[in-house]
PDB file of C-alpha atoms in Angstrom:
ATOM      1  CA  GLN A   6      11.541 -20.462 -13.961  1.00  0.00           C
ATOM      2  CA  LYS A   7      11.316 -19.036 -10.458  1.00  0.00           C
ATOM      3  CA  GLU A   8       7.946 -17.628  -9.480  1.00  0.00           C
ATOM      4  CA  VAL A   9       9.505 -14.371  -8.293  1.00  0.00           C
ATOM      5  CA  GLU A  10      12.848 -12.915  -9.364  1.00  0.00           C
ATOM      6  CA  GLN A  11      14.623  -9.905  -7.927  1.00  0.00           C
ATOM      7  CA  ASP A  12      17.963  -8.304  -8.716  1.00  0.00           C
ATOM      8  CA  PRO A  13      20.112  -8.746  -5.578  1.00  0.00           C
ATOM      9  CA  GLY A  14      22.110  -5.548  -6.087  1.00  0.00           C
ATOM     10  CA  PRO A  15      23.787  -4.047  -4.182  1.00  0.00           C
ATOM     11  CA  LEU A  16      22.467  -0.699  -5.292  1.00  0.00           C
ATOM     12  CA  SER A  17      24.306   2.422  -4.143  1.00  0.00           C
ATOM     13  CA  VAL A  18      22.814   5.890  -4.668  1.00  0.00           C
ATOM     14  CA  PRO A  19      23.508   9.400  -3.355  1.00  0.00           C
ATOM     15  CA  GLU A  20      21.161  10.964  -0.820  1.00  0.00           C
ATOM     16  CA  GLY A  21      18.175  12.611  -2.518  1.00  0.00           C
ATOM     17  CA  ALA A  22      18.166  10.275  -5.517  1.00  0.00           C
ATOM     18  CA  ILE A  23      15.085   8.458  -6.791  1.00  0.00           C
ATOM     19  CA  VAL A  24      15.458   4.742  -6.275  1.00  0.00           C
ATOM     20  CA  SER A  25      13.745   2.091  -8.371  1.00  0.00           C
ATOM     21  CA  LEU A  26      13.565  -1.478  -7.106  1.00  0.00           C
ATOM     22  CA  ASN A  27      12.038  -4.188  -9.257  1.00  0.00           C
ATOM     23  CA  CYS A  28      10.760  -7.749  -9.336  1.00  0.00           C
ATOM     24  CA  THR A  29       9.403  -9.936 -12.084  1.00  0.00           C
ATOM     25  CA  TYR A  30       6.968 -12.769 -11.580  1.00  0.00           C
ATOM     26  CA  SER A  31       5.892 -15.757 -13.598  1.00  0.00           C
ATOM     27  CA  ASN A  32       2.091 -16.017 -13.394  1.00  0.00           C
ATOM     28  CA  SER A  33      -0.251 -13.291 -14.559  1.00  0.00           C
ATOM     29  CA  ALA A  34      -2.946 -14.640 -12.216  1.00  0.00           C
ATOM     30  CA  PHE A  35      -1.104 -13.361  -9.130  1.00  0.00           C
ATOM     31  CA  GLN A  36      -2.953 -10.410  -7.626  1.00  0.00           C
ATOM     32  CA  TYR A  37      -1.504  -9.494  -4.235  1.00  0.00           C
ATOM     33  CA  PHE A  38       1.914  -7.880  -4.050  1.00  0.00           C
ATOM     34  CA  MET A  39       3.910  -6.637  -1.102  1.00  0.00           C
ATOM     35  CA  TRP A  40       7.177  -4.899  -0.375  1.00  0.00           C
ATOM     36  CA  TYR A  41       9.117  -5.501   2.803  1.00  0.00           C
ATOM     37  CA  ARG A  42      12.078  -3.584   4.196  1.00  0.00           C
ATOM     38  CA  GLN A  43      14.693  -5.363   6.284  1.00  0.00           C
ATOM     39  CA  TYR A  44      17.296  -3.519   8.282  1.00  0.00           C
ATOM     40  CA  SER A  45      20.471  -5.305   9.269  1.00  0.00           C
ATOM     41  CA  ARG A  46      19.944  -7.795  12.121  1.00  0.00           C
ATOM     42  CA  LYS A  47      16.175  -7.230  12.090  1.00  0.00           C
ATOM     43  CA  GLY A  48      13.193  -9.067  10.636  1.00  0.00           C
ATOM     44  CA  PRO A  49      11.422  -7.858   7.486  1.00  0.00           C
ATOM     45  CA  GLU A  50       8.713  -5.240   8.052  1.00  0.00           C
ATOM     46  CA  LEU A  51       5.805  -4.629   5.726  1.00  0.00           C
ATOM     47  CA  LEU A  52       6.229  -1.446   3.697  1.00  0.00           C
ATOM     48  CA  MET A  53       3.593  -1.549   0.963  1.00  0.00           C
ATOM     49  CA  TYR A  54       0.674  -3.803   0.039  1.00  0.00           C
ATOM     50  CA  THR A  55      -1.053  -3.610  -3.355  1.00  0.00           C
ATOM     51  CA  TYR A  56      -3.833  -5.487  -5.049  1.00  0.00           C
ATOM     52  CA  SER A  57      -4.004  -6.080  -8.803  1.00  0.00           C
ATOM     53  CA  SER A  58      -2.495  -3.407 -11.030  1.00  0.00           C
ATOM     54  CA  GLY A  59      -1.796   0.296 -10.730  1.00  0.00           C
ATOM     55  CA  ASN A  60       0.029   2.507  -8.277  1.00  0.00           C
ATOM     56  CA  LYS A  61      -0.116   2.983  -4.542  1.00  0.00           C
ATOM     57  CA  GLU A  62       1.601   5.859  -2.801  1.00  0.00           C
ATOM     58  CA  ASP A  63       2.623   6.293   0.829  1.00  0.00           C
ATOM     59  CA  GLY A  64       4.783   9.313   1.561  1.00  0.00           C
ATOM     60  CA  ARG A  65       8.046   8.963  -0.320  1.00  0.00           C
ATOM     61  CA  PHE A  66       7.236   5.399  -1.391  1.00  0.00           C
ATOM     62  CA  THR A  67       5.278   4.339  -4.468  1.00  0.00           C
ATOM     63  CA  ALA A  68       4.470   0.735  -5.356  1.00  0.00           C
ATOM     64  CA  GLN A  69       3.599  -0.006  -8.957  1.00  0.00           C
ATOM     65  CA  VAL A  70       2.225  -3.164 -10.538  1.00  0.00           C
ATOM     66  CA  ASP A  71       2.324  -3.786 -14.290  1.00  0.00           C
ATOM     67  CA  LYS A  72       0.362  -6.987 -14.814  1.00  0.00           C
ATOM     68  CA  SER A  73       0.821  -7.026 -18.571  1.00  0.00           C
ATOM     69  CA  SER A  74       4.593  -7.208 -18.114  1.00  0.00           C
ATOM     70  CA  LYS A  75       4.432  -9.191 -14.840  1.00  0.00           C
ATOM     71  CA  TYR A  76       6.603  -6.561 -13.241  1.00  0.00           C
ATOM     72  CA  ILE A  77       6.384  -4.839  -9.869  1.00  0.00           C
ATOM     73  CA  SER A  78       8.352  -1.809  -8.744  1.00  0.00           C
ATOM     74  CA  LEU A  79       9.017   0.172  -5.608  1.00  0.00           C
ATOM     75  CA  PHE A  80      10.082   3.787  -6.034  1.00  0.00           C
ATOM     76  CA  ILE A  81      11.663   5.798  -3.249  1.00  0.00           C
ATOM     77  CA  ARG A  82      11.758   9.552  -3.736  1.00  0.00           C
ATOM     78  CA  ASP A  83      14.258  11.822  -1.993  1.00  0.00           C
ATOM     79  CA  SER A  84      16.121   8.807  -0.655  1.00  0.00           C
ATOM     80  CA  GLN A  85      17.715   9.112   2.801  1.00  0.00           C
ATOM     81  CA  PRO A  86      20.574   7.254   4.483  1.00  0.00           C
ATOM     82  CA  SER A  87      17.920   5.756   6.780  1.00  0.00           C
ATOM     83  CA  ASP A  88      16.466   4.010   3.710  1.00  0.00           C
ATOM     84  CA  SER A  89      19.598   1.855   3.524  1.00  0.00           C
ATOM     85  CA  ALA A  90      18.278  -1.677   3.945  1.00  0.00           C
ATOM     86  CA  THR A  91      17.386  -4.788   2.011  1.00  0.00           C
ATOM     87  CA  TYR A  92      14.080  -4.589   0.158  1.00  0.00           C
ATOM     88  CA  LEU A  93      12.136  -7.772  -0.544  1.00  0.00           C
ATOM     89  CA  CYS A  94       9.189  -8.166  -2.842  1.00  0.00           C
ATOM     90  CA  ALA A  95       6.589 -10.763  -1.871  1.00  0.00           C
ATOM     91  CA  ILE A  96       3.690 -12.206  -3.812  1.00  0.00           C
ATOM     92  CA  ASP A  97       0.688 -14.269  -2.859  1.00  0.00           C
ATOM     93  CA  THR A  98       1.084 -17.194  -5.260  1.00  0.00           C
ATOM     94  CA  GLY A  99      -1.998 -19.062  -4.059  1.00  0.00           C
ATOM     95  CA  ARG A 100      -0.585 -21.079  -1.209  1.00  0.00           C
ATOM     96  CA  ARG A 101      -0.926 -19.870   2.350  1.00  0.00           C
ATOM     97  CA  ALA A 102       2.657 -18.606   2.547  1.00  0.00           C
ATOM     98  CA  LEU A 103       3.992 -15.688   0.541  1.00  0.00           C
ATOM     99  CA  THR A 104       6.703 -16.224  -2.061  1.00  0.00           C
ATOM    100  CA  PHE A 105       9.599 -13.817  -1.610  1.00  0.00           C
ATOM    101  CA  GLY A 106      12.182 -12.410  -3.963  1.00  0.00           C
ATOM    102  CA  SER A 107      15.789 -12.777  -2.887  1.00  0.00           C
ATOM    103  CA  GLY A 108      16.012  -9.116  -1.834  1.00  0.00           C
ATOM    104  CA  THR A 109      17.879  -6.049  -3.137  1.00  0.00           C
ATOM    105  CA  ARG A 110      20.401  -4.416  -0.842  1.00  0.00           C
ATOM    106  CA  LEU A 111      20.217  -0.613  -1.037  1.00  0.00           C
ATOM    107  CA  GLN A 112      22.847   1.784   0.262  1.00  0.00           C
ATOM    108  CA  VAL A 113      22.064   5.518   0.300  1.00  0.00           C
ATOM    109  CA  GLN A 114      25.244   7.543   0.609  1.00  0.00           C
ATOM    110  CA  PRO A 115      25.074  10.821   2.599  1.00  0.00           C
TER     111      PRO A 115
ATOM    112  CA  ASP B   4       0.985  -3.373  16.716  1.00  0.00           C
ATOM    113  CA  VAL B   5       1.567  -7.023  15.939  1.00  0.00           C
ATOM    114  CA  LYS B   6       4.364  -8.507  17.930  1.00  0.00           C
ATOM    115  CA  VAL B   7       6.163 -11.681  16.940  1.00  0.00           C
ATOM    116  CA  THR B   8       8.783 -12.659  19.483  1.00  0.00           C
ATOM    117  CA  GLN B   9      11.546 -15.170  18.902  1.00  0.00           C
ATOM    118  CA  SER B  10      13.062 -16.543  22.074  1.00  0.00           C
ATOM    119  CA  SER B  11      16.734 -16.122  21.139  1.00  0.00           C
ATOM    120  CA  ARG B  12      18.563 -13.596  18.946  1.00  0.00           C
ATOM    121  CA  TYR B  13      21.754 -15.650  18.795  1.00  0.00           C
ATOM    122  CA  LEU B  14      22.295 -19.330  19.428  1.00  0.00           C
ATOM    123  CA  VAL B  15      25.373 -21.544  19.160  1.00  0.00           C
ATOM    124  CA  LYS B  16      24.953 -25.310  19.155  1.00  0.00           C
ATOM    125  CA  ARG B  17      27.022 -28.368  18.278  1.00  0.00           C
ATOM    126  CA  THR B  18      26.463 -30.865  15.478  1.00  0.00           C
ATOM    127  CA  GLY B  19      24.132 -33.669  16.473  1.00  0.00           C
ATOM    128  CA  GLU B  20      22.320 -31.648  19.124  1.00  0.00           C
ATOM    129  CA  LYS B  21      18.546 -31.319  19.131  1.00  0.00           C
ATOM    130  CA  VAL B  22      17.740 -27.615  18.824  1.00  0.00           C
ATOM    131  CA  PHE B  23      14.496 -25.844  19.656  1.00  0.00           C
ATOM    132  CA  LEU B  24      13.606 -22.401  18.287  1.00  0.00           C
ATOM    133  CA  GLU B  25      10.540 -20.794  19.832  1.00  0.00           C
ATOM    134  CA  CYS B  26       8.193 -18.160  18.451  1.00  0.00           C
ATOM    135  CA  VAL B  27       5.226 -16.413  20.061  1.00  0.00           C
ATOM    136  CA  GLN B  28       2.739 -13.994  18.473  1.00  0.00           C
ATOM    137  CA  ASP B  29       0.231 -11.815  20.291  1.00  0.00           C
ATOM    138  CA  MET B  30      -2.333 -11.069  17.552  1.00  0.00           C
ATOM    139  CA  ASP B  31      -4.396 -14.244  17.564  1.00  0.00           C
ATOM    140  CA  HIS B  32      -3.180 -15.083  14.046  1.00  0.00           C
ATOM    141  CA  GLU B  33      -4.137 -18.482  12.666  1.00  0.00           C
ATOM    142  CA  ASN B  34      -1.133 -18.821  10.357  1.00  0.00           C
ATOM    143  CA  MET B  35       2.432 -19.143  11.561  1.00  0.00           C
ATOM    144  CA  PHE B  36       5.559 -19.715   9.471  1.00  0.00           C
ATOM    145  CA  TRP B  37       9.207 -20.617   9.787  1.00  0.00           C
ATOM    146  CA  TYR B  38      11.734 -19.421   7.190  1.00  0.00           C
ATOM    147  CA  ARG B  39      15.456 -19.530   6.894  1.00  0.00           C
ATOM    148  CA  GLN B  40      17.332 -16.694   5.250  1.00  0.00           C
ATOM    149  CA  ASP B  41      20.703 -17.168   3.590  1.00  0.00           C
ATOM    150  CA  PRO B  42      22.732 -14.704   1.492  1.00  0.00           C
ATOM    151  CA  GLY B  43      21.754 -14.892  -2.160  1.00  0.00           C
ATOM    152  CA  LEU B  44      18.932 -17.341  -1.485  1.00  0.00           C
ATOM    153  CA  GLY B  45      16.384 -15.051   0.129  1.00  0.00           C
ATOM    154  CA  LEU B  46      13.697 -16.393   2.441  1.00  0.00           C
ATOM    155  CA  ARG B  47      12.944 -20.070   2.091  1.00  0.00           C
ATOM    156  CA  LEU B  48       9.882 -21.573   3.730  1.00  0.00           C
ATOM    157  CA  ILE B  49      10.567 -24.503   6.036  1.00  0.00           C
ATOM    158  CA  TYR B  50       7.151 -25.231   7.549  1.00  0.00           C
ATOM    159  CA  PHE B  51       3.927 -23.445   8.243  1.00  0.00           C
ATOM    160  CA  SER B  52       0.872 -24.037  10.383  1.00  0.00           C
ATOM    161  CA  TYR B  53      -2.658 -22.807   9.780  1.00  0.00           C
ATOM    162  CA  ASP B  54      -4.167 -24.019  13.044  1.00  0.00           C
ATOM    163  CA  VAL B  55      -3.247 -25.628  16.321  1.00  0.00           C
ATOM    164  CA  LYS B  56      -1.704 -29.070  15.759  1.00  0.00           C
ATOM    165  CA  MET B  57      -1.847 -28.541  11.970  1.00  0.00           C
ATOM    166  CA  LYS B  58       1.304 -28.208   9.898  1.00  0.00           C
ATOM    167  CA  GLU B  59       2.376 -28.263   6.296  1.00  0.00           C
ATOM    168  CA  LYS B  60       5.785 -28.709   4.737  1.00  0.00           C
ATOM    169  CA  GLY B  61       7.277 -25.775   2.959  1.00  0.00           C
ATOM    170  CA  ASP B  62      10.036 -25.813   0.364  1.00  0.00           C
ATOM    171  CA  ILE B  63      12.896 -27.115   2.523  1.00  0.00           C
ATOM    172  CA  PRO B  64      11.511 -29.226   5.404  1.00  0.00           C
ATOM    173  CA  GLU B  65      14.267 -31.856   5.469  1.00  0.00           C
ATOM    174  CA  GLY B  66      16.026 -32.028   8.823  1.00  0.00           C
ATOM    175  CA  TYR B  67      13.354 -29.967  10.571  1.00  0.00           C
ATOM    176  CA  SER B  68      10.116 -30.559  12.393  1.00  0.00           C
ATOM    177  CA  VAL B  69       7.607 -28.219  14.034  1.00  0.00           C
ATOM    178  CA  SER B  70       5.171 -28.169  16.900  1.00  0.00           C
ATOM    179  CA  ARG B  71       2.093 -26.038  17.472  1.00  0.00           C
ATOM    180  CA  GLU B  72       0.338 -26.965  20.679  1.00  0.00           C
ATOM    181  CA  LYS B  73      -1.112 -23.492  21.307  1.00  0.00           C
ATOM    182  CA  LYS B  74      -2.355 -20.923  18.822  1.00  0.00           C
ATOM    183  CA  GLU B  75       0.177 -18.279  19.813  1.00  0.00           C
ATOM    184  CA  ARG B  76       3.261 -20.505  19.853  1.00  0.00           C
ATOM    185  CA  PHE B  77       5.110 -22.207  17.004  1.00  0.00           C
ATOM    186  CA  SER B  78       8.315 -24.143  17.573  1.00  0.00           C
ATOM    187  CA  LEU B  79      10.944 -25.211  15.055  1.00  0.00           C
ATOM    188  CA  ILE B  80      12.980 -28.294  15.918  1.00  0.00           C
ATOM    189  CA  LEU B  81      16.269 -29.332  14.385  1.00  0.00           C
ATOM    190  CA  GLU B  82      16.276 -33.042  15.116  1.00  0.00           C
ATOM    191  CA  SER B  83      20.050 -33.492  14.780  1.00  0.00           C
ATOM    192  CA  ALA B  84      21.761 -30.214  13.992  1.00  0.00           C
ATOM    193  CA  SER B  85      24.248 -30.098  11.139  1.00  0.00           C
ATOM    194  CA  THR B  86      26.620 -27.336  10.017  1.00  0.00           C
ATOM    195  CA  ASN B  87      24.559 -26.676   6.880  1.00  0.00           C
ATOM    196  CA  GLN B  88      21.734 -25.555   9.133  1.00  0.00           C
ATOM    197  CA  THR B  89      23.735 -22.535  10.234  1.00  0.00           C
ATOM    198  CA  SER B  90      21.486 -19.682   9.164  1.00  0.00           C
ATOM    199  CA  MET B  91      19.147 -16.862  10.158  1.00  0.00           C
ATOM    200  CA  TYR B  92      15.752 -18.273  11.138  1.00  0.00           C
ATOM    201  CA  LEU B  93      12.695 -16.056  10.876  1.00  0.00           C
ATOM    202  CA  CYS B  94       9.239 -16.676  12.298  1.00  0.00           C
ATOM    203  CA  ALA B  95       6.145 -14.941  10.907  1.00  0.00           C
ATOM    204  CA  SER B  96       2.403 -14.912  11.473  1.00  0.00           C
ATOM    205  CA  SER B  97      -0.719 -13.767   9.612  1.00  0.00           C
ATOM    206  CA  PHE B  98      -4.476 -14.040   9.546  1.00  0.00           C
ATOM    207  CA  VAL B  99      -5.837 -16.868   7.451  1.00  0.00           C
ATOM    208  CA  GLU B 100      -8.466 -15.095   5.346  1.00  0.00           C
ATOM    209  CA  GLY B 101      -7.444 -14.002   1.881  1.00  0.00           C
ATOM    210  CA  ALA B 102      -3.965 -12.802   1.024  1.00  0.00           C
ATOM    211  CA  GLN B 103      -2.715 -11.426   4.277  1.00  0.00           C
ATOM    212  CA  PRO B 104       0.655  -9.829   4.867  1.00  0.00           C
ATOM    213  CA  GLN B 105       2.953 -11.668   7.197  1.00  0.00           C
ATOM    214  CA  HIS B 106       4.464 -10.089  10.301  1.00  0.00           C
ATOM    215  CA  PHE B 107       7.964 -11.150  11.229  1.00  0.00           C
ATOM    216  CA  GLY B 108      10.025 -11.540  14.345  1.00  0.00           C
ATOM    217  CA  ASP B 109      13.609 -10.241  14.449  1.00  0.00           C
ATOM    218  CA  GLY B 110      15.123 -13.627  13.763  1.00  0.00           C
ATOM    219  CA  THR B 111      17.429 -16.093  15.473  1.00  0.00           C
ATOM    220  CA  ARG B 112      20.947 -16.329  14.136  1.00  0.00           C
ATOM    221  CA  LEU B 113      21.868 -19.959  14.670  1.00  0.00           C
ATOM    222  CA  SER B 114      25.419 -21.248  14.391  1.00  0.00           C
ATOM    223  CA  ILE B 115      26.094 -24.992  14.375  1.00  0.00           C
ATOM    224  CA  LEU B 116      29.700 -25.852  15.187  1.00  0.00           C
TER     225      LEU B 116
END
């Protein structure tokens, strides 16, 4: 079983929709979770960083960790065409490098 | 803001050539990483370094080597380029303490003909 799994999409939504992006992970001991956004022809940029379980909110973005289900989510409210990108979850699995999901491509239609 | 700079955005090389990809970071980070990114496969770790002259193999090190002579610079070397090494290469850096987020460069799209 992969340590981190992510639905590759693509996901297409109309402007203004609520978007839910998800990852599952294999080990309940993992504690640090991140979301990156990657625009086309650019490197990933850090969007959200959460520790342990619960929610973290930043503007239109909410990161949620459910440790009992080993499930992490990123919600985008009032989605905009500028949110069109690939979103990658990343988890600190105990080695120095992060372990990344394969990324979900999101398209927000105007 | 952290800046990770990769020397080339696009590179075209021939099979059998020795290829150097360079990365520089300006935040005094101890850790530096090289990934390749392919459609459907996500980011795969090639090598990382946690100090000058120190390196560790990642998940797919075969056909690659690295060099870290200075703290701010991390080089990826394709010893004898092959067509299956055509990919997007991403460099990243982070602090060493705890679980630190990584900061990425904009990538080098490498084509091996």
